[in-house]
Amino acid sequence: MHLDRRLLLSGLAALAACRTGDAYGPEASTAGRALTRLVSSYPDHLVRVESDSLVWADGTRMPTGEGQAARPFEVMLRDATIADQLRQTYEPGPVWRQPPPRDHSPGRLRHTPFFLKMYGECREGPSRRRQVQWMPRTRPQMLPVTTVNDVAGRLDRVIDRLEDLPDRLKAWLVPSAGTSNCRVVADTGLPSMHAFGAAIDIAVQHSDYWAWARSRGEPVYRNRIPPEIVEIFEAERFIWGGKWYHYDTMHFEYRPELFA
Ligand SMILES: [Zn+2]
């Protein structure tokens, strides 16, 4: 019902774009809306989109890449434009009962210079990080998290709500496998959101990762993370790696721009 309504609305939006003579058609207007959402998701950093540039609060302009045709996912994974980064929308709620469609991994496409500018180089040191106490009433653990975009504060609120879950669900959470590290993603060679201190891995013990379960090279979807945990992170605009085709069910990262 919800989905039908959304399809209807996007159909109406596409029709409206045609009728107003939008030269780029419905796809471009979808990209335009996604860019508007990007600006409003990061109000401390971004001011507006002006023709084909994203304008930052300090005057920096970055090309959006809007209007460029999609390239194969594997190519975009290594070299995404800002517009590519917004091509896939993250759907909150219990949609993971279906395995994600091939190459549907909202959040994995990232324009690295965008995140480097926003969060800084991880080798610069701890200036933009603070220690967050993970699960203080269950199994306290200090974890460095970025203060940019108040990610640390948001994680504090996630933790408060996770602590209120029934005790039987805590086993999925502790100990955390970590937040910040300077390593790159194995298959792309690019920094992950962990390099920016804006991601957390919950406990490894009950997690699943695509590379651990492959059949003829293709990932076979598997998840054991309870929906209650995912929904608490999503409420603070952390996306979950369990909704990726190349899934990583212990992984959460702050990506408000991907929520429709
Ligand atoms: Zn992770």
Coordinates of C-alpha atoms and ligand atoms in Angstrom, one line a residue:
M1 CA 0.0 0.0 0.0
H2 CA 2.8 2.4 1.1
L3 CA 4.9 1.3 -1.9
D4 CA 1.9 1.7 -4.4
R5 CA 1.3 5.2 -3.1
R6 CA 5.0 6.1 -3.6
L7 CA 5.0 4.7 -7.1
L8 CA 1.9 6.7 -7.9
L9 CA 3.5 9.9 -6.6
S10 CA 6.8 9.3 -8.5
G11 CA 4.7 8.6 -11.6
L12 CA 2.8 11.9 -11.1
A13 CA 6.1 13.8 -10.6
A14 CA 7.4 12.3 -13.8
L15 CA 4.2 13.3 -15.7
A16 CA 4.5 16.8 -14.2
A17 CA 8.1 17.1 -15.4
C18 CA 7.1 16.1 -18.9
R19 CA 4.2 18.6 -19.0
T20 CA 6.4 21.5 -17.8
G21 CA 8.7 20.7 -20.7
D22 CA 11.6 19.7 -18.5
A23 CA 14.4 19.1 -21.1
Y24 CA 16.1 16.5 -19.0
G25 CA 13.0 14.4 -18.3
P26 CA 12.0 12.7 -15.1
E27 CA 15.4 11.1 -14.4
A28 CA 17.0 14.5 -14.2
S29 CA 14.3 16.0 -12.0
T30 CA 14.8 13.0 -9.6
A31 CA 18.5 13.8 -9.5
G32 CA 17.7 17.5 -8.8
R33 CA 15.5 16.5 -5.9
A34 CA 18.2 14.2 -4.5
L35 CA 20.7 17.1 -4.7
T36 CA 18.3 19.4 -2.9
R37 CA 18.0 16.7 -0.2
L38 CA 21.8 16.5 0.0
V39 CA 22.0 20.2 0.7
S40 CA 19.3 20.1 3.4
S41 CA 20.9 17.0 5.0
Y42 CA 24.2 18.8 5.7
P43 CA 23.2 22.4 6.7
D44 CA 26.5 23.1 8.4
H45 CA 28.4 22.6 5.2
L46 CA 26.3 23.0 2.1
V47 CA 24.5 26.1 0.9
R48 CA 22.9 25.4 -2.5
V49 CA 23.2 23.8 -6.0
E50 CA 24.0 26.3 -8.6
S51 CA 23.8 25.1 -12.3
D52 CA 26.1 22.1 -12.2
S53 CA 27.9 22.8 -9.0
L54 CA 27.4 22.1 -5.3
V55 CA 28.2 25.2 -3.3
W56 CA 29.8 24.8 0.2
A57 CA 29.4 27.3 3.0
D58 CA 33.1 28.4 2.5
G59 CA 32.5 29.1 -1.1
T60 CA 34.0 25.9 -2.5
R61 CA 32.3 24.6 -5.6
M62 CA 32.2 20.9 -6.6
P63 CA 30.9 19.6 -9.9
T64 CA 27.8 17.5 -9.2
G65 CA 28.0 15.4 -12.3
E66 CA 24.2 15.7 -12.7
G67 CA 23.0 14.7 -16.2
Q68 CA 25.8 12.2 -16.8
A69 CA 24.5 8.8 -17.8
A70 CA 24.9 6.0 -15.2
R71 CA 27.9 3.8 -15.7
P72 CA 28.3 0.1 -14.6
F73 CA 28.0 -0.1 -10.8
E74 CA 31.6 -1.5 -10.5
V75 CA 32.9 1.6 -12.3
M76 CA 30.9 4.0 -10.3
L77 CA 32.0 2.3 -7.1
R78 CA 35.6 3.4 -7.7
D79 CA 34.8 6.8 -9.2
A80 CA 31.4 8.1 -8.2
T81 CA 30.3 11.7 -8.9
I82 CA 28.1 13.5 -6.4
A83 CA 25.1 12.7 -8.5
D84 CA 26.1 9.0 -8.6
Q85 CA 26.3 9.0 -4.8
L86 CA 22.6 9.8 -4.7
R87 CA 21.4 7.4 -7.4
Q88 CA 20.2 4.8 -4.9
T89 CA 17.8 5.7 -2.2
Y90 CA 17.9 4.0 1.2
E91 CA 14.6 2.6 2.3
P92 CA 14.1 2.5 6.1
G93 CA 12.0 -0.2 7.8
P94 CA 11.6 -3.9 7.4
V95 CA 12.4 -4.4 3.7
W96 CA 15.3 -6.8 4.1
R97 CA 13.1 -9.9 4.2
Q98 CA 13.8 -9.8 0.4
P99 CA 17.5 -10.0 -0.5
P100 CA 18.6 -6.7 -2.0
P101 CA 18.5 -6.7 -5.9
R102 CA 21.7 -7.0 -7.7
D103 CA 24.0 -4.0 -7.2
H104 CA 21.4 -2.3 -5.0
S105 CA 23.7 -1.0 -2.3
P106 CA 22.5 2.5 -1.3
G107 CA 25.4 4.2 0.4
R108 CA 28.3 2.3 -1.2
L109 CA 28.6 4.9 -4.1
R110 CA 30.6 7.7 -2.6
H111 CA 32.4 10.7 -4.1
T112 CA 35.5 10.6 -1.9
P113 CA 36.4 14.3 -2.1
F114 CA 33.0 15.2 -0.8
F115 CA 33.5 13.2 2.4
L116 CA 37.2 14.2 2.8
K117 CA 36.2 17.9 2.7
M118 CA 33.3 17.3 5.2
Y119 CA 35.0 15.0 7.8
G120 CA 38.7 15.6 7.1
E121 CA 41.6 13.2 6.6
C122 CA 41.6 10.5 9.3
R123 CA 45.4 10.8 9.6
E124 CA 45.0 14.4 10.7
G125 CA 44.4 13.1 14.2
P126 CA 41.7 13.2 16.8
S127 CA 40.8 16.9 16.5
R128 CA 37.3 16.3 15.2
R129 CA 36.6 13.1 17.2
R130 CA 35.4 12.5 20.7
Q131 CA 35.0 9.3 22.7
V132 CA 31.5 7.9 22.9
Q133 CA 30.7 5.3 25.5
W134 CA 29.1 2.3 23.8
M135 CA 26.5 0.4 25.8
P136 CA 27.5 1.9 29.2
R137 CA 24.9 -0.2 31.1
T138 CA 25.7 -3.5 29.3
R139 CA 29.4 -3.6 28.5
P140 CA 31.1 -0.2 28.5
Q141 CA 33.5 0.5 25.7
M142 CA 35.0 3.8 24.6
L143 CA 34.9 4.5 20.8
P144 CA 36.2 7.5 18.9
V145 CA 33.4 9.1 16.7
T146 CA 33.4 12.3 14.6
T147 CA 31.8 15.4 16.1
V148 CA 31.2 16.7 12.5
N149 CA 27.4 16.8 11.8
D150 CA 26.9 15.9 15.5
V151 CA 27.4 12.2 14.6
A152 CA 28.8 11.5 18.1
G153 CA 25.6 13.1 19.6
R154 CA 23.4 11.1 17.3
L155 CA 25.2 7.9 18.3
D156 CA 24.7 8.8 22.0
R157 CA 20.9 8.9 21.3
V158 CA 21.1 5.6 19.5
I159 CA 22.9 4.1 22.5
D160 CA 20.3 5.4 24.9
R161 CA 17.5 3.6 23.0
L162 CA 19.6 0.4 22.4
E163 CA 20.1 0.2 26.2
D164 CA 16.3 0.1 26.6
L165 CA 15.9 -3.0 24.4
P166 CA 15.3 -6.3 26.1
D167 CA 18.5 -7.9 27.4
R168 CA 18.2 -10.9 25.0
L169 CA 19.0 -8.4 22.1
K170 CA 22.2 -7.0 23.6
A171 CA 24.2 -10.0 22.4
W172 CA 24.1 -8.5 18.9
L173 CA 25.6 -5.3 20.1
V174 CA 28.5 -6.0 22.4
P175 CA 31.4 -5.7 22.0
S176 CA 31.4 -3.3 19.1
A177 CA 33.9 -4.2 16.4
G178 CA 34.8 -0.5 16.2
T179 CA 34.1 2.9 14.7
S180 CA 37.1 4.7 13.4
N181 CA 40.0 3.3 11.4
C182 CA 42.1 4.7 8.5
R183 CA 41.9 1.6 6.3
V184 CA 40.4 1.6 2.8
V185 CA 37.6 -0.6 1.6
A186 CA 39.1 -3.9 0.3
D187 CA 37.4 -4.0 -3.1
T188 CA 37.6 -0.3 -4.0
G189 CA 40.8 1.0 -2.4
L190 CA 38.9 4.1 -1.2
P191 CA 38.3 5.2 2.4
S192 CA 35.1 3.9 4.0
M193 CA 32.9 5.9 6.4
H194 CA 35.0 4.3 9.2
A195 CA 37.9 6.5 8.0
F196 CA 35.8 9.5 8.7
G197 CA 34.6 8.3 12.2
A198 CA 31.0 8.3 11.0
A199 CA 30.4 4.5 11.0
I200 CA 30.1 1.8 13.6
D201 CA 30.3 -2.0 13.5
I202 CA 28.2 -3.8 16.2
A203 CA 29.3 -7.2 17.4
V204 CA 30.9 -9.6 14.9
Q205 CA 29.6 -12.7 16.5
H206 CA 26.1 -12.7 15.0
S207 CA 26.9 -10.8 11.8
D208 CA 27.0 -11.8 8.2
Y209 CA 29.2 -10.5 5.4
W210 CA 28.7 -11.2 1.7
A211 CA 32.3 -12.5 1.2
W212 CA 31.7 -15.2 3.9
A213 CA 28.8 -16.7 2.0
R214 CA 29.3 -17.0 -1.8
S215 CA 28.0 -19.4 -4.3
R216 CA 29.7 -19.4 -7.7
G217 CA 31.0 -15.9 -6.8
E218 CA 27.6 -14.4 -6.0
P219 CA 26.7 -13.4 -2.5
V220 CA 23.9 -15.5 -0.9
Y221 CA 21.9 -13.2 1.3
R222 CA 21.9 -13.9 5.1
N223 CA 21.0 -11.8 8.1
R224 CA 20.5 -12.4 11.8
I225 CA 20.3 -8.8 13.1
P226 CA 17.0 -8.1 14.7
P227 CA 14.9 -5.4 13.1
E228 CA 14.5 -3.5 16.5
I229 CA 18.3 -2.7 16.3
V230 CA 18.2 -1.5 12.7
E231 CA 15.1 0.7 13.3
I232 CA 16.8 2.6 16.2
F233 CA 19.9 3.4 14.0
E234 CA 17.7 4.4 11.1
A235 CA 15.7 6.9 13.3
E236 CA 19.0 8.9 13.7
R237 CA 19.7 8.5 9.9
F238 CA 22.3 5.8 10.0
I239 CA 22.0 3.4 7.1
W240 CA 22.5 -0.3 7.6
G241 CA 24.9 -2.5 5.5
G242 CA 22.3 -5.3 5.7
K243 CA 20.4 -3.6 2.9
W244 CA 23.3 -3.9 0.5
Y245 CA 23.6 -6.5 -2.3
H246 CA 27.2 -6.9 -1.0
Y247 CA 25.8 -7.0 2.5
D248 CA 27.7 -6.3 5.8
T249 CA 25.1 -6.7 8.6
M250 CA 27.2 -5.4 11.5
H251 CA 27.8 -2.0 9.7
F252 CA 25.9 1.3 10.2
E253 CA 27.0 4.7 8.9
Y254 CA 25.5 8.2 9.1
R255 CA 24.1 9.1 5.6
P256 CA 21.0 11.3 6.1
E257 CA 21.0 12.3 2.4
L258 CA 20.0 8.8 1.3
F259 CA 16.6 8.8 3.2
A260 CA 13.8 9.8 0.9
Ligands
ZN1 ZN 31.7 -1.3 9.1

